[in-house]
Amino acid sequence: MQKPRILAAHDSMVLLVDMQEKMLPAIHDSDLLVARAERLLSAARILGVPVVATEHCVEKIGATDPRLAGYTDLVLYKEHFNATRETGFVEQLPVGRHNVVVIGTEAHVCVLQTALGLAQAGLTPWLLSDCVGSRRESDRAAALQRWLASGGNVASSEMAMFEWLGSARHPQFRDVLALIKNIPE
């Protein structure tokens, strides 16, 4: 897996994995997870980073949480845990955005399997440690450990936002900084 040293807004996209209404109540610290994801997606919108969401078995789990749905540029439906196994999935992702910032649920199932699939497809996935969740914290931790052991990139939402900005001279620095200052602990 190729490891870039730093993210840049012009070659990044966000993949919001299965942050669905009926699933989120079962996720450990789901309100905190959604709040962090919402701040990241707000920064993505400000900085022109496209956001693609997946919805797993939407007829059973519901649509993307309404607090996050408005930030998505595209929603892709899936039945496989690994979204890249869906026909045409990778081809529908934004062109030229090889850094895929992956957030969502569940970290040890759909998030991890999709990230592994994206890497196999030649993209560079980044798991954001504070924006992935599972029902049990131990499963989230195991997913991050496995991802790192496979050579994957891990960052936090704050790291991603500062890397997208690149400099305090960025025209949207103050707008994104306001979001960063409000990231819940």
PDB file of C-alpha atoms in Angstrom:
ATOM      1  CA  MET A   1       0.000   0.000   0.000  1.00  0.00           C
ATOM      2  CA  GLN A   2       1.452   3.348  -1.031  1.00  0.00           C
ATOM      3  CA  LYS A   3       1.702   5.794   1.882  1.00  0.00           C
ATOM      4  CA  PRO A   4       1.603   9.477   1.094  1.00  0.00           C
ATOM      5  CA  ARG A   5       3.150  11.608   3.782  1.00  0.00           C
ATOM      6  CA  ILE A   6       0.277  14.051   4.079  1.00  0.00           C
ATOM      7  CA  LEU A   7      -3.294  14.571   2.916  1.00  0.00           C
ATOM      8  CA  ALA A   8      -4.263  17.357   0.521  1.00  0.00           C
ATOM      9  CA  ALA A   9      -7.777  18.596  -0.198  1.00  0.00           C
ATOM     10  CA  HIS A  10      -7.304  18.493  -3.981  1.00  0.00           C
ATOM     11  CA  ASP A  11      -6.670  14.732  -4.090  1.00  0.00           C
ATOM     12  CA  SER A  12      -8.860  13.571  -1.185  1.00  0.00           C
ATOM     13  CA  MET A  13     -12.414  12.386  -0.836  1.00  0.00           C
ATOM     14  CA  VAL A  14     -14.382  11.219   2.196  1.00  0.00           C
ATOM     15  CA  LEU A  15     -16.126   7.862   2.221  1.00  0.00           C
ATOM     16  CA  LEU A  16     -18.874   7.840   4.853  1.00  0.00           C
ATOM     17  CA  VAL A  17     -19.529   4.150   5.491  1.00  0.00           C
ATOM     18  CA  ASP A  18     -22.950   3.042   6.730  1.00  0.00           C
ATOM     19  CA  MET A  19     -23.716   5.816   9.210  1.00  0.00           C
ATOM     20  CA  GLN A  20     -27.364   4.788   9.079  1.00  0.00           C
ATOM     21  CA  GLU A  21     -30.292   5.736  11.288  1.00  0.00           C
ATOM     22  CA  LYS A  22     -31.211   2.293  12.597  1.00  0.00           C
ATOM     23  CA  MET A  23     -27.593   1.204  13.149  1.00  0.00           C
ATOM     24  CA  LEU A  24     -26.243   4.209  15.038  1.00  0.00           C
ATOM     25  CA  PRO A  25     -28.127   3.684  18.334  1.00  0.00           C
ATOM     26  CA  ALA A  26     -26.214   0.398  18.783  1.00  0.00           C
ATOM     27  CA  ILE A  27     -22.806   2.012  18.210  1.00  0.00           C
ATOM     28  CA  HIS A  28     -20.610   2.876  21.215  1.00  0.00           C
ATOM     29  CA  ASP A  29     -20.677   6.672  21.805  1.00  0.00           C
ATOM     30  CA  SER A  30     -22.725   7.171  18.632  1.00  0.00           C
ATOM     31  CA  ASP A  31     -23.663  10.793  19.354  1.00  0.00           C
ATOM     32  CA  LEU A  32     -20.002  11.706  19.778  1.00  0.00           C
ATOM     33  CA  LEU A  33     -19.121   9.791  16.600  1.00  0.00           C
ATOM     34  CA  VAL A  34     -21.804  11.618  14.615  1.00  0.00           C
ATOM     35  CA  ALA A  35     -20.710  15.007  15.990  1.00  0.00           C
ATOM     36  CA  ARG A  36     -17.101  14.387  14.975  1.00  0.00           C
ATOM     37  CA  ALA A  37     -18.142  13.126  11.553  1.00  0.00           C
ATOM     38  CA  GLU A  38     -20.374  16.153  11.032  1.00  0.00           C
ATOM     39  CA  ARG A  39     -17.506  18.539  11.757  1.00  0.00           C
ATOM     40  CA  LEU A  40     -15.229  16.671   9.352  1.00  0.00           C
ATOM     41  CA  LEU A  41     -17.896  16.720   6.639  1.00  0.00           C
ATOM     42  CA  SER A  42     -18.435  20.452   7.213  1.00  0.00           C
ATOM     43  CA  ALA A  43     -14.724  21.031   6.658  1.00  0.00           C
ATOM     44  CA  ALA A  44     -14.833  18.831   3.562  1.00  0.00           C
ATOM     45  CA  ARG A  45     -17.663  20.936   2.166  1.00  0.00           C
ATOM     46  CA  ILE A  46     -15.780  24.204   2.891  1.00  0.00           C
ATOM     47  CA  LEU A  47     -12.611  22.870   1.241  1.00  0.00           C
ATOM     48  CA  GLY A  48     -14.216  21.221  -1.782  1.00  0.00           C
ATOM     49  CA  VAL A  49     -13.508  17.646  -0.727  1.00  0.00           C
ATOM     50  CA  PRO A  50     -16.241  15.371  -2.152  1.00  0.00           C
ATOM     51  CA  VAL A  51     -18.181  13.092   0.176  1.00  0.00           C
ATOM     52  CA  VAL A  52     -19.553   9.721  -0.890  1.00  0.00           C
ATOM     53  CA  ALA A  53     -21.766   7.722   1.462  1.00  0.00           C
ATOM     54  CA  THR A  54     -22.539   4.027   1.471  1.00  0.00           C
ATOM     55  CA  GLU A  55     -25.768   2.569   2.744  1.00  0.00           C
ATOM     56  CA  HIS A  56     -25.838  -1.117   3.622  1.00  0.00           C
ATOM     57  CA  CYS A  57     -29.137  -2.963   3.135  1.00  0.00           C
ATOM     58  CA  VAL A  58     -30.993   0.337   3.352  1.00  0.00           C
ATOM     59  CA  GLU A  59     -34.418  -1.333   3.460  1.00  0.00           C
ATOM     60  CA  LYS A  60     -33.489  -2.859   6.843  1.00  0.00           C
ATOM     61  CA  ILE A  61     -31.058  -0.351   8.403  1.00  0.00           C
ATOM     62  CA  GLY A  62     -32.482   2.889   7.035  1.00  0.00           C
ATOM     63  CA  ALA A  63     -30.838   5.770   5.222  1.00  0.00           C
ATOM     64  CA  THR A  64     -27.791   7.802   6.237  1.00  0.00           C
ATOM     65  CA  ASP A  65     -28.393   9.669   9.501  1.00  0.00           C
ATOM     66  CA  PRO A  66     -30.141  12.971   8.703  1.00  0.00           C
ATOM     67  CA  ARG A  67     -27.441  14.933  10.554  1.00  0.00           C
ATOM     68  CA  LEU A  68     -24.920  13.708   7.950  1.00  0.00           C
ATOM     69  CA  ALA A  69     -26.992  13.086   4.819  1.00  0.00           C
ATOM     70  CA  GLY A  70     -26.937  16.711   3.688  1.00  0.00           C
ATOM     71  CA  TYR A  71     -23.154  16.644   3.306  1.00  0.00           C
ATOM     72  CA  THR A  72     -23.059  13.804   0.791  1.00  0.00           C
ATOM     73  CA  ASP A  73     -22.450  14.314  -2.906  1.00  0.00           C
ATOM     74  CA  LEU A  74     -23.289  10.725  -3.820  1.00  0.00           C
ATOM     75  CA  VAL A  75     -24.888   7.754  -2.057  1.00  0.00           C
ATOM     76  CA  LEU A  76     -23.959   4.227  -3.145  1.00  0.00           C
ATOM     77  CA  TYR A  77     -26.017   1.271  -2.014  1.00  0.00           C
ATOM     78  CA  LYS A  78     -24.413  -1.998  -1.044  1.00  0.00           C
ATOM     79  CA  GLU A  79     -25.085  -5.505   0.179  1.00  0.00           C
ATOM     80  CA  HIS A  80     -21.482  -6.657   0.605  1.00  0.00           C
ATOM     81  CA  PHE A  81     -19.633  -5.673   3.762  1.00  0.00           C
ATOM     82  CA  ASN A  82     -16.732  -4.635   1.507  1.00  0.00           C
ATOM     83  CA  ALA A  83     -18.254  -1.912  -0.673  1.00  0.00           C
ATOM     84  CA  THR A  84     -15.617  -2.427  -3.363  1.00  0.00           C
ATOM     85  CA  ARG A  85     -17.213  -5.807  -4.127  1.00  0.00           C
ATOM     86  CA  GLU A  86     -20.293  -4.022  -5.473  1.00  0.00           C
ATOM     87  CA  THR A  87     -20.348  -3.843  -9.275  1.00  0.00           C
ATOM     88  CA  GLY A  88     -18.955  -0.518 -10.472  1.00  0.00           C
ATOM     89  CA  PHE A  89     -18.344   0.854  -6.986  1.00  0.00           C
ATOM     90  CA  VAL A  90     -14.762   2.048  -7.493  1.00  0.00           C
ATOM     91  CA  GLU A  91     -15.620   3.472 -10.929  1.00  0.00           C
ATOM     92  CA  GLN A  92     -18.292   5.695  -9.357  1.00  0.00           C
ATOM     93  CA  LEU A  93     -15.875   7.359  -6.942  1.00  0.00           C
ATOM     94  CA  PRO A  94     -14.656  10.881  -7.789  1.00  0.00           C
ATOM     95  CA  VAL A  95     -11.875  10.814 -10.372  1.00  0.00           C
ATOM     96  CA  GLY A  96      -8.423  11.988  -9.279  1.00  0.00           C
ATOM     97  CA  ARG A  97      -9.143  11.557  -5.568  1.00  0.00           C
ATOM     98  CA  HIS A  98      -6.746   8.754  -4.666  1.00  0.00           C
ATOM     99  CA  ASN A  99      -6.662   9.548  -0.910  1.00  0.00           C
ATOM    100  CA  VAL A 100      -9.869   8.148   0.563  1.00  0.00           C
ATOM    101  CA  VAL A 101     -10.616   9.334   4.102  1.00  0.00           C
ATOM    102  CA  VAL A 102     -12.785   6.530   5.473  1.00  0.00           C
ATOM    103  CA  ILE A 103     -15.164   7.139   8.377  1.00  0.00           C
ATOM    104  CA  GLY A 104     -18.223   5.286   9.638  1.00  0.00           C
ATOM    105  CA  THR A 105     -19.488   2.026  11.108  1.00  0.00           C
ATOM    106  CA  GLU A 106     -18.820  -0.654  11.957  1.00  0.00           C
ATOM    107  CA  ALA A 107     -15.061  -0.231  12.142  1.00  0.00           C
ATOM    108  CA  HIS A 108     -14.276  -3.948  12.326  1.00  0.00           C
ATOM    109  CA  VAL A 109     -16.669  -5.005   9.556  1.00  0.00           C
ATOM    110  CA  CYS A 110     -17.707  -2.682   6.720  1.00  0.00           C
ATOM    111  CA  VAL A 111     -15.171   0.084   7.382  1.00  0.00           C
ATOM    112  CA  LEU A 112     -12.168  -2.250   7.583  1.00  0.00           C
ATOM    113  CA  GLN A 113     -13.224  -4.522   4.729  1.00  0.00           C
ATOM    114  CA  THR A 114     -13.958  -1.542   2.471  1.00  0.00           C
ATOM    115  CA  ALA A 115     -10.637   0.115   3.319  1.00  0.00           C
ATOM    116  CA  LEU A 116      -8.801  -3.118   2.513  1.00  0.00           C
ATOM    117  CA  GLY A 117     -10.719  -3.326  -0.769  1.00  0.00           C
ATOM    118  CA  LEU A 118      -9.907   0.281  -1.658  1.00  0.00           C
ATOM    119  CA  ALA A 119      -6.221  -0.415  -1.068  1.00  0.00           C
ATOM    120  CA  GLN A 120      -6.419  -3.500  -3.296  1.00  0.00           C
ATOM    121  CA  ALA A 121      -8.027  -1.294  -5.960  1.00  0.00           C
ATOM    122  CA  GLY A 122      -4.978   0.997  -5.925  1.00  0.00           C
ATOM    123  CA  LEU A 123      -6.402   3.831  -3.833  1.00  0.00           C
ATOM    124  CA  THR A 124      -4.920   5.097  -0.551  1.00  0.00           C
ATOM    125  CA  PRO A 125      -7.424   4.783   2.295  1.00  0.00           C
ATOM    126  CA  TRP A 126      -6.997   6.612   5.608  1.00  0.00           C
ATOM    127  CA  LEU A 127      -9.017   5.528   8.640  1.00  0.00           C
ATOM    128  CA  LEU A 128      -9.831   8.396  10.989  1.00  0.00           C
ATOM    129  CA  SER A 129      -9.545   6.926  14.470  1.00  0.00           C
ATOM    130  CA  ASP A 130     -12.054   9.313  16.041  1.00  0.00           C
ATOM    131  CA  CYS A 131     -14.608   8.951  13.230  1.00  0.00           C
ATOM    132  CA  VAL A 132     -15.006   5.171  13.088  1.00  0.00           C
ATOM    133  CA  GLY A 133     -17.128   3.217  15.525  1.00  0.00           C
ATOM    134  CA  SER A 134     -18.381  -0.216  16.472  1.00  0.00           C
ATOM    135  CA  ARG A 135     -20.878  -1.562  18.954  1.00  0.00           C
ATOM    136  CA  ARG A 136     -17.979  -2.529  21.216  1.00  0.00           C
ATOM    137  CA  GLU A 137     -14.894  -0.374  21.734  1.00  0.00           C
ATOM    138  CA  SER A 138     -12.730  -3.508  21.667  1.00  0.00           C
ATOM    139  CA  ASP A 139     -13.867  -4.213  18.095  1.00  0.00           C
ATOM    140  CA  ARG A 140     -13.033  -0.647  17.014  1.00  0.00           C
ATOM    141  CA  ALA A 141      -9.582  -0.980  18.571  1.00  0.00           C
ATOM    142  CA  ALA A 142      -9.038  -4.362  16.890  1.00  0.00           C
ATOM    143  CA  ALA A 143      -9.982  -2.869  13.510  1.00  0.00           C
ATOM    144  CA  LEU A 144      -7.480  -0.022  13.879  1.00  0.00           C
ATOM    145  CA  GLN A 145      -4.779  -2.441  15.034  1.00  0.00           C
ATOM    146  CA  ARG A 146      -5.376  -4.757  12.079  1.00  0.00           C
ATOM    147  CA  TRP A 147      -5.444  -1.808   9.666  1.00  0.00           C
ATOM    148  CA  LEU A 148      -2.109  -0.535  10.957  1.00  0.00           C
ATOM    149  CA  ALA A 149      -0.600  -4.032  10.853  1.00  0.00           C
ATOM    150  CA  SER A 150      -1.588  -4.245   7.177  1.00  0.00           C
ATOM    151  CA  GLY A 151       0.335  -1.031   6.485  1.00  0.00           C
ATOM    152  CA  GLY A 152      -2.673   1.296   6.410  1.00  0.00           C
ATOM    153  CA  ASN A 153      -2.799   4.990   7.254  1.00  0.00           C
ATOM    154  CA  VAL A 154      -4.513   6.222  10.428  1.00  0.00           C
ATOM    155  CA  ALA A 155      -5.158   9.859  11.320  1.00  0.00           C
ATOM    156  CA  SER A 156      -7.646  11.843  13.397  1.00  0.00           C
ATOM    157  CA  SER A 157     -10.271  14.213  12.050  1.00  0.00           C
ATOM    158  CA  GLU A 158      -8.280  17.189  13.306  1.00  0.00           C
ATOM    159  CA  MET A 159      -5.131  15.926  11.586  1.00  0.00           C
ATOM    160  CA  ALA A 160      -7.040  15.515   8.309  1.00  0.00           C
ATOM    161  CA  MET A 161      -8.529  19.007   8.477  1.00  0.00           C
ATOM    162  CA  PHE A 162      -5.178  20.683   9.183  1.00  0.00           C
ATOM    163  CA  GLU A 163      -3.534  18.682   6.411  1.00  0.00           C
ATOM    164  CA  TRP A 164      -6.293  19.668   3.981  1.00  0.00           C
ATOM    165  CA  LEU A 165      -5.684  23.312   4.903  1.00  0.00           C
ATOM    166  CA  GLY A 166      -1.911  23.072   4.596  1.00  0.00           C
ATOM    167  CA  SER A 167      -1.335  26.550   6.018  1.00  0.00           C
ATOM    168  CA  ALA A 168      -2.841  29.237   8.210  1.00  0.00           C
ATOM    169  CA  ARG A 169      -2.784  31.355   5.054  1.00  0.00           C
ATOM    170  CA  HIS A 170      -5.452  29.189   3.423  1.00  0.00           C
ATOM    171  CA  PRO A 171      -8.474  31.400   2.561  1.00  0.00           C
ATOM    172  CA  GLN A 172     -10.827  29.132   4.567  1.00  0.00           C
ATOM    173  CA  PHE A 173      -8.477  28.706   7.538  1.00  0.00           C
ATOM    174  CA  ARG A 174     -10.657  30.620  10.020  1.00  0.00           C
ATOM    175  CA  ASP A 175     -13.815  28.747   8.988  1.00  0.00           C
ATOM    176  CA  VAL A 176     -12.165  25.350   9.393  1.00  0.00           C
ATOM    177  CA  LEU A 177     -10.378  26.407  12.586  1.00  0.00           C
ATOM    178  CA  ALA A 178     -13.758  27.237  14.114  1.00  0.00           C
ATOM    179  CA  LEU A 179     -14.842  23.659  13.380  1.00  0.00           C
ATOM    180  CA  ILE A 180     -11.609  22.237  14.792  1.00  0.00           C
ATOM    181  CA  LYS A 181     -12.028  24.177  18.025  1.00  0.00           C
ATOM    182  CA  ASN A 182     -15.450  22.560  18.442  1.00  0.00           C
ATOM    183  CA  ILE A 183     -14.451  18.920  17.948  1.00  0.00           C
ATOM    184  CA  PRO A 184     -15.927  17.057  20.896  1.00  0.00           C
ATOM    185  CA  GLU A 185     -13.577  15.060  23.129  1.00  0.00           C
TER     186      GLU A 185
END
